[in-house]
PDB file of C-alpha atoms in Angstrom:
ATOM      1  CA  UNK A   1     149.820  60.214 192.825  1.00  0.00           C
ATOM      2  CA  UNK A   2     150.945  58.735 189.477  1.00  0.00           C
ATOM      3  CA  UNK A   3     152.318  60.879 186.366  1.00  0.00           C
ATOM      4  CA  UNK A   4     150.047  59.959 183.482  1.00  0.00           C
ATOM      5  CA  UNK A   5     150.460  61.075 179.524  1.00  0.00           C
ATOM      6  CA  UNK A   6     147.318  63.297 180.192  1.00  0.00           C
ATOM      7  CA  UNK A   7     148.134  65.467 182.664  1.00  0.00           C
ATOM      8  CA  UNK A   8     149.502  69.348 182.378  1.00  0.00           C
ATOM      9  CA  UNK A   9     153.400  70.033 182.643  1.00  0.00           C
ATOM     10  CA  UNK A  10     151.915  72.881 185.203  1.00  0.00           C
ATOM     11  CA  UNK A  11     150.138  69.923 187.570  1.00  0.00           C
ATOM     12  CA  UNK A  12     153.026  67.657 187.040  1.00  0.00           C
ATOM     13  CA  UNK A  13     155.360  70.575 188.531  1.00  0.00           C
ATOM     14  CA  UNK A  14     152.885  71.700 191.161  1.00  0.00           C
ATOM     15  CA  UNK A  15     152.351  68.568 192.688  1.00  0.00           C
ATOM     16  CA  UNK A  16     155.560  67.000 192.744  1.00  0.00           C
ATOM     17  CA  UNK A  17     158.472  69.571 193.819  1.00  0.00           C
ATOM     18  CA  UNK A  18     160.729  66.830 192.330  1.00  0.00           C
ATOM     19  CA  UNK A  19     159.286  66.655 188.812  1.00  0.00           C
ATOM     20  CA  UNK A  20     161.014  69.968 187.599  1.00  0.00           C
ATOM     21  CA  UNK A  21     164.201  68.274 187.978  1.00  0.00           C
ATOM     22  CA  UNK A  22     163.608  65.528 185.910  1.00  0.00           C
ATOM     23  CA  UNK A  23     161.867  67.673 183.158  1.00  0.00           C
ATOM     24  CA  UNK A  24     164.604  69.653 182.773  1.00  0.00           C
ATOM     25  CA  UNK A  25     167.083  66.702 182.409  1.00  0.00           C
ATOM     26  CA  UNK A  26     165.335  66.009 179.495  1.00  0.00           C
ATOM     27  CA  UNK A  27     165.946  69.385 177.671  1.00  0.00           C
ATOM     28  CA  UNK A  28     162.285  71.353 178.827  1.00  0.00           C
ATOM     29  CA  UNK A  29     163.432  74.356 179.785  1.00  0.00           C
ATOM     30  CA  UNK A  30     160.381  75.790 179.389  1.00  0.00           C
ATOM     31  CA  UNK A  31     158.335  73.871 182.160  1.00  0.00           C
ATOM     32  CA  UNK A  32     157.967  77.597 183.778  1.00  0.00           C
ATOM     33  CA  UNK A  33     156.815  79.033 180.351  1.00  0.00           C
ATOM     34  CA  UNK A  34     152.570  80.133 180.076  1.00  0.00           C
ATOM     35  CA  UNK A  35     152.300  77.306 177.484  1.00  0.00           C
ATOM     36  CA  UNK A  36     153.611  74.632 180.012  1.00  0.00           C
ATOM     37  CA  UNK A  37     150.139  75.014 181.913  1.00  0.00           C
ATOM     38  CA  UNK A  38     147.913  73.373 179.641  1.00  0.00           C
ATOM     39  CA  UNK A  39     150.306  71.151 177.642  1.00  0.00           C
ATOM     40  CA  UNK A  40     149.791  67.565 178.842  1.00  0.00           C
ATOM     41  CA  UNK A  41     153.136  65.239 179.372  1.00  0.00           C
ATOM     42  CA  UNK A  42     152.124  63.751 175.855  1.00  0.00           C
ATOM     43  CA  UNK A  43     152.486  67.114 173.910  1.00  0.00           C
ATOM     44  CA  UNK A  44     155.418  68.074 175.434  1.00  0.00           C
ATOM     45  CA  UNK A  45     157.158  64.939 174.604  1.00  0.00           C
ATOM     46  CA  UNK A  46     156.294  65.100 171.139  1.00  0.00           C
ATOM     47  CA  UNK A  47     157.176  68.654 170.739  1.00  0.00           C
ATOM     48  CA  UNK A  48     160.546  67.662 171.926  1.00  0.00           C
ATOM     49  CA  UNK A  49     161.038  65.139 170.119  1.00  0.00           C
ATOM     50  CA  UNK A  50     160.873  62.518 173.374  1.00  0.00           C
ATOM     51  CA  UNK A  51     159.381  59.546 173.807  1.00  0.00           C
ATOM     52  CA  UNK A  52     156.396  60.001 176.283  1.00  0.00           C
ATOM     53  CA  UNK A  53     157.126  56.453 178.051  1.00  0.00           C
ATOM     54  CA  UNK A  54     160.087  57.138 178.882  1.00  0.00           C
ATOM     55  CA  UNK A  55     159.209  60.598 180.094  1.00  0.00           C
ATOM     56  CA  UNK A  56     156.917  58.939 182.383  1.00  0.00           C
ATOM     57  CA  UNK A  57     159.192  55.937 183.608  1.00  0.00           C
ATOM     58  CA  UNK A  58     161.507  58.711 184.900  1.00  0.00           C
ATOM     59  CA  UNK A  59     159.132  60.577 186.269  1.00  0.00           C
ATOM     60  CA  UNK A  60     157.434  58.052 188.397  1.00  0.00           C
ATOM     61  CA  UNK A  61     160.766  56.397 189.171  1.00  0.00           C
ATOM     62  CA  UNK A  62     161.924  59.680 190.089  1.00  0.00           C
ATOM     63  CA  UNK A  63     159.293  60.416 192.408  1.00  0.00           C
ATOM     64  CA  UNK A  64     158.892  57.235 194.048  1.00  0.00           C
ATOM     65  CA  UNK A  65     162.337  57.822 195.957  1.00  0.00           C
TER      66      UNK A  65
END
């Protein structure tokens, strides 16, 4: 399944084992955190000051393997 802009930090992590990894190359520590479970990809990125493409590419590059 593809990593979209829309989904949750908390779906992102529970469906793909790999995905926590990446997120926390990026600086989100916090992917654990109560807030993480209904803030999409989108919010997150913006909150940290990332841009949510590239987010993504990673993410579904980073799965794909």
């Amino acid at each position: 399944m593809k990593i979209n802009k829309d989904m949750t930090i908390g779906e992102i992590v529970r469906l793909h084992s790999g995905a926590a990894d990446i997120l926390m190359s990026f600086g989100m520590g916090c992917i654990g955190c109560p807030a993480s479970q209904a803030e999409t990809l989108e919010d997150a990125a913006l909150v940290h000051g990332f841009k949510v493409q590239e987010l993504l590419e990673a993410l579904n590059k980073g799965l794909d393997k």
